[in-house]
Tab-separated table of C-alpha atoms in Angstrom:
chain	number	residue	atom	x	y	z
I	1	MET	CA	-28.299	-3.988	23.547
I	2	GLU	CA	-25.408	-5.988	24.965
I	3	ILE	CA	-22.235	-4.302	26.253
I	4	LYS	CA	-19.032	-6.306	26.607
I	5	ARG	CA	-15.837	-4.963	28.198
I	6	ILE	CA	-12.456	-6.245	27.031
I	7	VAL	CA	-9.318	-5.069	28.851
I	8	VAL	CA	-6.405	-4.645	26.407
I	9	GLY	CA	-2.803	-3.474	26.268
I	10	LEU	CA	-0.080	-2.445	28.675
I	11	LEU	CA	-2.178	0.310	30.264
I	12	LEU	CA	-5.174	-2.009	30.759
I	13	THR	CA	-7.487	0.045	28.576
I	14	ASN	CA	-11.186	-0.772	28.549
I	15	CYS	CA	-12.386	-1.525	25.039
I	16	TYR	CA	-16.143	-1.958	24.652
I	17	ILE	CA	-18.251	-3.874	22.147
I	18	LEU	CA	-21.869	-2.756	21.898
I	19	SER	CA	-24.003	-5.203	19.976
I	20	SER	CA	-27.604	-5.350	18.889
I	21	GLU	CA	-28.538	-8.562	17.123
I	22	LYS	CA	-25.853	-8.972	14.417
I	23	GLU	CA	-24.455	-5.422	14.302
I	24	ALA	CA	-21.837	-3.882	16.563
I	25	ILE	CA	-19.987	-0.729	17.546
I	26	LEU	CA	-16.491	-0.809	19.019
I	27	ILE	CA	-15.221	1.842	21.447
I	28	ASP	CA	-11.517	2.488	22.112
I	29	PRO	CA	-9.643	-0.501	20.644
I	30	GLY	CA	-6.287	0.324	22.242
I	31	ALA	CA	-4.385	-2.902	21.564
I	32	GLU	CA	-4.671	-6.635	20.882
I	33	PRO	CA	-6.669	-6.472	17.617
I	34	GLU	CA	-6.778	-10.287	17.295
I	35	LYS	CA	-8.406	-10.609	20.731
I	36	ILE	CA	-10.988	-7.946	19.823
I	37	LEU	CA	-11.700	-9.444	16.386
I	38	LYS	CA	-12.324	-12.836	17.990
I	39	GLU	CA	-14.975	-11.236	20.232
I	40	LEU	CA	-16.578	-9.636	17.154
I	41	GLU	CA	-16.991	-12.911	15.243
I	42	GLY	CA	-20.489	-13.265	13.805
I	43	LYS	CA	-21.230	-9.550	14.077
I	44	LYS	CA	-21.037	-6.781	11.481
I	45	LEU	CA	-18.912	-3.999	12.927
I	46	ASN	CA	-20.309	-0.674	11.680
I	47	TYR	CA	-18.256	1.850	13.649
I	48	ILE	CA	-15.072	2.189	15.663
I	49	ILE	CA	-15.548	5.183	17.956
I	50	LEU	CA	-12.490	6.701	19.610
I	51	THR	CA	-13.088	8.765	22.759
I	52	HIS	CA	-9.783	10.617	22.242
I	53	TYR	CA	-6.528	10.378	20.289
I	54	HIS	CA	-4.153	8.748	22.836
I	55	TRP	CA	-2.435	5.585	21.574
I	56	ASP	CA	-3.749	3.382	24.397
I	57	HIS	CA	-7.285	3.986	23.046
I	58	THR	CA	-6.569	3.969	19.293
I	59	LEU	CA	-3.646	1.671	18.436
I	60	ALA	CA	-5.681	-1.293	17.142
I	61	ALA	CA	-8.249	0.787	15.217
I	62	PRO	CA	-6.508	0.767	11.774
I	63	LYS	CA	-5.936	-3.009	11.891
I	64	ILE	CA	-9.555	-3.688	12.911
I	65	LYS	CA	-10.806	-1.337	10.172
I	66	GLU	CA	-8.677	-3.226	7.633
I	67	LYS	CA	-10.284	-6.539	8.667
I	68	THR	CA	-13.890	-5.303	9.049
I	69	GLN	CA	-14.253	-2.196	6.841
I	70	ALA	CA	-15.843	-0.395	9.817
I	71	GLN	CA	-15.746	3.404	9.819
I	72	ILE	CA	-13.447	5.106	12.326
I	73	LEU	CA	-14.986	8.098	14.139
I	74	ILE	CA	-13.349	10.663	16.446
I	75	HIS	CA	-14.126	14.244	17.471
I	76	LYS	CA	-13.063	16.956	15.018
I	77	ASN	CA	-10.776	18.619	17.617
I	78	GLU	CA	-8.454	15.596	17.443
I	79	LYS	CA	-7.570	16.234	13.749
I	80	ASP	CA	-4.119	17.623	14.548
I	81	PHE	CA	-3.189	14.709	16.820
I	82	ILE	CA	-4.453	11.550	15.116
I	83	LYS	CA	-1.905	9.813	12.861
I	84	PHE	CA	-4.127	7.613	10.682
I	85	GLU	CA	-7.124	8.005	8.374
I	86	ILE	CA	-10.450	8.887	9.961
I	87	ASP	CA	-13.760	8.287	8.165
I	88	GLN	CA	-15.838	10.819	10.085
I	89	PHE	CA	-15.091	13.648	12.495
I	90	LEU	CA	-17.745	13.976	15.178
I	91	GLU	CA	-19.343	17.031	16.761
I	92	GLU	CA	-21.284	17.694	19.966
I	93	GLY	CA	-24.825	16.328	19.826
I	94	GLU	CA	-24.419	13.942	16.893
I	95	GLU	CA	-26.206	10.628	17.241
I	96	ILE	CA	-25.096	7.171	16.180
I	97	ARG	CA	-27.635	4.390	15.793
I	98	ILE	CA	-27.216	0.775	16.832
I	99	GLY	CA	-30.289	-1.389	16.526
I	100	ASN	CA	-33.205	0.627	17.898
I	101	GLU	CA	-31.033	2.756	20.177
I	102	TYR	CA	-29.202	6.014	19.645
I	103	LEU	CA	-25.926	7.046	21.212
I	104	LYS	CA	-25.323	10.771	21.646
I	105	ILE	CA	-21.874	12.353	21.351
I	106	ILE	CA	-21.009	14.660	24.261
I	107	HIS	CA	-17.920	16.821	23.751
I	108	THR	CA	-15.952	16.812	27.027
I	109	PRO	CA	-12.631	18.603	26.448
I	110	GLY	CA	-9.984	18.573	29.132
I	111	HIS	CA	-8.116	15.277	28.919
I	112	THR	CA	-7.641	16.204	25.245
I	113	ARG	CA	-9.225	18.935	23.077
I	114	GLY	CA	-11.524	16.446	21.414
I	115	SER	CA	-12.362	14.092	24.270
I	116	ILE	CA	-15.893	12.761	24.033
I	117	CYS	CA	-18.319	10.769	26.107
I	118	ILE	CA	-20.915	8.567	24.449
I	119	LEU	CA	-24.332	8.760	26.098
I	120	GLY	CA	-26.954	6.028	25.910
I	121	LYS	CA	-30.347	5.725	27.606
I	122	ASP	CA	-29.052	4.581	31.006
I	123	PHE	CA	-25.299	4.380	30.468
I	124	ILE	CA	-22.332	6.479	29.358
I	125	PHE	CA	-18.854	5.705	28.010
I	126	THR	CA	-16.433	8.286	29.377
I	127	GLY	CA	-13.013	7.426	27.932
I	128	ASP	CA	-10.475	9.109	30.197
I	129	THR	CA	-12.796	11.941	31.254
I	130	ILE	CA	-14.081	10.135	34.379
I	131	PHE	CA	-12.840	7.155	36.367
I	132	GLU	CA	-14.456	5.816	39.515
I	133	ASP	CA	-11.906	7.621	41.668
I	134	GLY	CA	-10.731	10.468	39.459
I	135	PHE	CA	-10.220	11.734	35.944
I	136	GLY	CA	-7.686	11.688	33.127
I	137	ARG	CA	-4.514	13.706	33.246
I	138	THR	CA	-4.408	17.136	31.629
I	139	ASP	CA	-0.657	17.648	31.181
I	140	LEU	CA	-0.346	16.018	27.734
I	141	PRO	CA	-0.761	17.901	24.407
I	142	GLY	CA	-4.312	19.217	24.079
I	143	GLY	CA	-5.081	18.810	27.780
I	144	SER	CA	-6.577	21.538	29.972
I	145	GLU	CA	-7.463	21.307	33.664
I	146	LYS	CA	-9.829	24.281	33.302
I	147	ASP	CA	-11.686	22.622	30.393
I	148	LEU	CA	-11.844	19.311	32.240
I	149	LYS	CA	-13.446	20.900	35.306
I	150	GLU	CA	-16.116	22.467	33.066
I	151	SER	CA	-16.699	19.128	31.307
I	152	LEU	CA	-17.096	17.332	34.635
I	153	LYS	CA	-19.666	19.905	35.802
I	154	LYS	CA	-21.537	19.450	32.509
I	155	LEU	CA	-21.529	15.661	32.922
I	156	GLU	CA	-22.647	15.756	36.529
I	157	LYS	CA	-25.843	17.521	35.380
I	158	MET	CA	-26.459	14.859	32.700
I	159	LEU	CA	-25.839	11.743	34.745
I	160	LYS	CA	-28.965	10.129	36.156
I	161	SER	CA	-29.272	8.104	39.338
I	162	LYS	CA	-28.011	4.529	38.947
I	163	MET	CA	-26.670	5.267	35.454
I	164	LYS	CA	-23.817	2.893	34.509
I	165	ILE	CA	-20.499	4.618	33.797
I	166	TYR	CA	-18.069	2.781	31.515
I	167	PRO	CA	-14.621	4.416	31.927
I	168	GLY	CA	-11.524	4.075	29.757
I	169	HIS	CA	-9.635	2.363	32.600
I	170	GLY	CA	-10.765	0.595	35.765
I	171	GLU	CA	-14.050	-0.933	36.783
I	172	VAL	CA	-17.526	-0.018	35.571
I	173	PHE	CA	-19.428	1.903	38.261
I	174	SER	CA	-22.721	3.712	38.795
I	175	LYS	CA	-23.580	7.424	38.944
I	176	ASN	CA	-24.263	7.083	42.653
I	177	GLU	CA	-20.522	6.470	43.160
I	178	PHE	CA	-19.461	9.611	41.230
I	179	LYS	CA	-19.280	12.923	43.038
I	180	LEU	CA	-17.309	15.992	41.947
I	181	GLU	CA	-16.280	16.816	45.496
I	182	LYS	CA	-14.785	13.311	45.766
I	183	ILE	CA	-12.644	14.082	42.723
I	184	PHE	CA	-11.678	17.706	43.451
I	185	GLY	CA	-11.382	17.288	47.211
């Protein structure tokens, strides 16, 4: 599987295209739908997965769906916050297939009620749950510092040595660079 990062929008959101042969999955299309669609040329986009409801991760999703007919997926706890039509609400443990690989949905509340991470064999997409040097804010609607701390502890147990971490903002990094004590001080 190939993973391509595209930085979009005013808040420099990481949007990711996962492709296997001619099919693709898109994660967090926050802005610049034309730029994203150009990168998708020649591929059939099956799913648009949103790690949480914030506009900087979702703004381009309806436009890309209109052009590709891909299904938009987000965690069920984001129902009250999302302002456009969703095709499927996700739950903890669900799996999404791309090519011969499966991606597992990990519910990681804290940044928002329905924040998710998307776990692959040796990589994880974390949205705004984890950055290389911190984590997403918890002071917006649906946020909870207590929930985020629990989610980070849960993730730390799941992350394997040298696993690639693809955050919602900033550079891609490895598990070896992520330590809870570095984040919480």
